[in-house]
Amino acid sequence: MDEQKAKIQALMRKESNSTKLNKQLQAELAELKKLRDEYLERIDTLLVENENLKREKNELTSTVDSLSKNLESTVNTASVLRSEYLKVLAFKKRNNDKYTSTAMAKRANKIETCFTLLENKIAKEGQKTIYLRIIEPGGKVLGNRSEGSSSFKNASTSEEMLFTVSKAIDYKNEKDNFCMEFEEQDRIFTAGTYTVELYVDGNFSGVSSIVLR
């Protein structure tokens, strides 16, 4: 553009014949218009390409985010600690303060749950919290806040759930056995089926039940 401008200024200084000068200027003007149209075409092409690149970038970003979330979800699911061999027993307390197993609701003083927390090499080692929920025949979760009962957030649904007792453990990616118990001094158990659920750090781990007659 600077070259064209200099060329026109030189023509105006050099050419005295106005008709001839006008024709030359018209020719230069046509050349400038041609250059302008070429540049506009290039700019338009670049703008279209730029919009396409932006769209492709957004699509790629969305795809990467989706893949990352799916991968994270898969890893989280795979790292959940599962429990097996859940054994639920009820005990009555004898006069000598020793406990013996019972199947009678009115004689029961304590419910104990023993289980095996399975090995999971994907799960992170370290402190974990096991939540035990004992649900009585009527659907109420047994517990006493003065004895440590409270609530936790379900990792899958974000729902606040009551638990009966909890236990902090140091998980080392190895199979391990645990027992958890619930007892209240004045608790009178009603007859029926008691459902026992286990959660580890808010993730469902296992379930069992016991029938007290």
Coordinates of C-alpha atoms in Angstrom, one line a residue, residues 58-211:
N58 CA -14.5 -26.0 22.0
E59 CA -15.5 -29.4 20.8
L60 CA -12.1 -30.9 21.7
T61 CA -12.2 -29.2 25.1
S62 CA -15.7 -30.6 25.7
T63 CA -14.6 -34.0 24.6
V64 CA -11.5 -34.0 26.9
D65 CA -13.6 -32.8 29.9
S66 CA -16.1 -35.5 29.2
L67 CA -13.4 -38.2 28.9
S68 CA -11.8 -36.9 32.1
K69 CA -15.0 -37.0 34.0
N70 CA -15.8 -40.5 32.8
L71 CA -12.2 -41.7 33.6
E72 CA -12.5 -40.1 37.1
S73 CA -15.9 -41.7 37.6
T74 CA -14.5 -45.1 36.5
V75 CA -11.5 -44.8 38.8
N76 CA -13.8 -43.8 41.7
T77 CA -16.1 -46.7 41.1
A78 CA -13.2 -49.1 40.8
S79 CA -11.6 -47.8 44.0
V80 CA -14.6 -48.5 46.2
L81 CA -13.9 -50.9 49.0
R82 CA -16.1 -53.9 49.0
S83 CA -17.0 -56.1 52.0
E84 CA -17.8 -59.8 52.1
Y85 CA -18.6 -62.5 54.6
L86 CA -20.8 -60.2 56.7
K87 CA -21.9 -62.0 59.8
V88 CA -24.5 -60.4 62.0
L89 CA -25.1 -61.8 65.5
A90 CA -27.2 -60.7 68.5
F91 CA -26.0 -61.1 72.1
K92 CA -27.5 -61.1 75.5
K93 CA -25.7 -60.0 78.5
R94 CA -25.6 -62.5 81.4
N95 CA -25.3 -61.7 85.1
N96 CA -21.6 -62.2 85.0
D97 CA -21.3 -59.5 82.3
K98 CA -20.4 -62.0 79.7
Y99 CA -22.2 -62.2 76.4
T100 CA -23.8 -65.2 74.7
S101 CA -25.5 -65.3 71.3
T102 CA -29.3 -65.1 71.2
A103 CA -32.0 -65.2 68.5
M104 CA -34.7 -63.6 70.8
A105 CA -35.4 -60.0 70.4
K106 CA -36.5 -59.3 74.0
R107 CA -33.3 -60.9 75.3
A108 CA -30.9 -59.1 73.0
N109 CA -28.6 -56.4 74.3
K110 CA -26.1 -56.0 71.5
I111 CA -25.9 -56.5 67.7
E112 CA -22.4 -57.3 66.4
T113 CA -21.4 -57.2 62.7
C114 CA -18.1 -58.9 61.6
F115 CA -16.9 -58.7 58.0
T116 CA -13.9 -58.8 55.6
L117 CA -12.9 -55.7 53.9
L118 CA -11.4 -56.9 50.6
E119 CA -8.2 -56.0 48.9
N120 CA -8.3 -53.2 46.3
K121 CA -5.0 -52.1 44.7
I122 CA -6.7 -49.1 43.0
A123 CA -7.9 -47.6 46.2
K124 CA -5.6 -45.2 48.0
E125 CA -4.0 -46.3 51.2
G126 CA -4.6 -44.4 54.4
Q127 CA -7.4 -43.4 56.8
K128 CA -10.9 -44.6 55.9
T129 CA -14.1 -44.4 57.9
I130 CA -16.5 -47.3 58.0
Y131 CA -20.2 -46.4 58.7
L132 CA -22.5 -49.1 60.0
R133 CA -26.3 -48.7 59.6
I134 CA -28.6 -51.0 61.5
I135 CA -32.1 -50.6 60.2
E136 CA -34.9 -52.0 62.5
P137 CA -38.0 -53.8 61.1
G138 CA -40.0 -50.5 61.1
G139 CA -37.3 -48.8 58.8
K140 CA -35.7 -46.6 61.4
V141 CA -32.0 -46.4 61.7
L142 CA -30.9 -47.4 65.2
G143 CA -28.5 -45.1 67.0
N144 CA -27.8 -42.6 69.7
R145 CA -26.0 -39.4 69.1
S146 CA -24.7 -39.4 72.7
E147 CA -23.0 -42.7 71.8
G148 CA -21.5 -41.4 68.5
S149 CA -24.3 -41.9 66.0
S150 CA -24.6 -39.2 63.4
S151 CA -24.8 -38.8 59.6
F152 CA -22.6 -39.0 56.6
K153 CA -22.9 -38.0 52.9
N154 CA -23.6 -40.8 50.4
A155 CA -20.9 -40.5 47.8
S156 CA -23.2 -41.6 45.0
T157 CA -26.3 -39.5 45.7
S158 CA -24.9 -36.8 48.1
E159 CA -27.8 -37.7 50.4
E160 CA -27.2 -37.3 54.2
M161 CA -27.7 -40.7 55.8
L162 CA -27.9 -41.6 59.4
F163 CA -25.4 -44.2 60.7
T164 CA -25.5 -46.3 63.9
V165 CA -21.8 -46.5 64.6
S166 CA -18.6 -45.7 62.8
K167 CA -15.0 -46.9 62.8
A168 CA -11.8 -45.2 61.6
I169 CA -9.3 -47.6 60.0
D170 CA -5.9 -47.4 58.4
Y171 CA -6.3 -49.2 55.1
K172 CA -3.2 -50.7 53.5
N173 CA -4.7 -52.2 50.3
E174 CA -4.9 -55.6 52.0
K175 CA -7.7 -57.8 53.0
D176 CA -8.6 -57.3 56.6
N177 CA -11.2 -58.4 59.1
F178 CA -13.3 -56.0 61.4
C179 CA -16.1 -56.2 63.9
M180 CA -18.4 -53.4 64.8
E181 CA -21.1 -53.5 67.5
F182 CA -24.1 -51.5 68.7
E183 CA -25.4 -51.6 72.3
E184 CA -27.6 -49.4 74.4
Q185 CA -28.2 -49.9 78.1
D186 CA -31.9 -49.6 77.9
R187 CA -32.5 -50.7 74.4
I188 CA -35.4 -53.1 73.8
F189 CA -35.2 -54.8 70.4
T190 CA -38.4 -55.6 68.6
A191 CA -38.9 -58.8 66.8
G192 CA -38.4 -58.9 63.0
T193 CA -35.7 -58.5 60.4
Y194 CA -32.8 -56.1 60.9
T195 CA -30.9 -54.9 57.8
V196 CA -27.2 -54.1 58.3
E197 CA -25.5 -51.8 55.7
L198 CA -21.8 -51.0 55.5
Y199 CA -20.4 -47.8 53.8
V200 CA -16.7 -46.9 53.5
D201 CA -16.0 -43.2 53.1
G202 CA -19.6 -42.8 52.0
N203 CA -19.5 -45.6 49.4
F204 CA -21.8 -48.6 49.7
S205 CA -19.6 -51.6 50.7
G206 CA -21.9 -54.5 51.7
V207 CA -25.2 -55.6 53.3
S208 CA -26.6 -58.4 55.4
S209 CA -29.4 -59.0 57.8
I210 CA -30.5 -60.8 61.0
V211 CA -33.9 -62.0 62.2

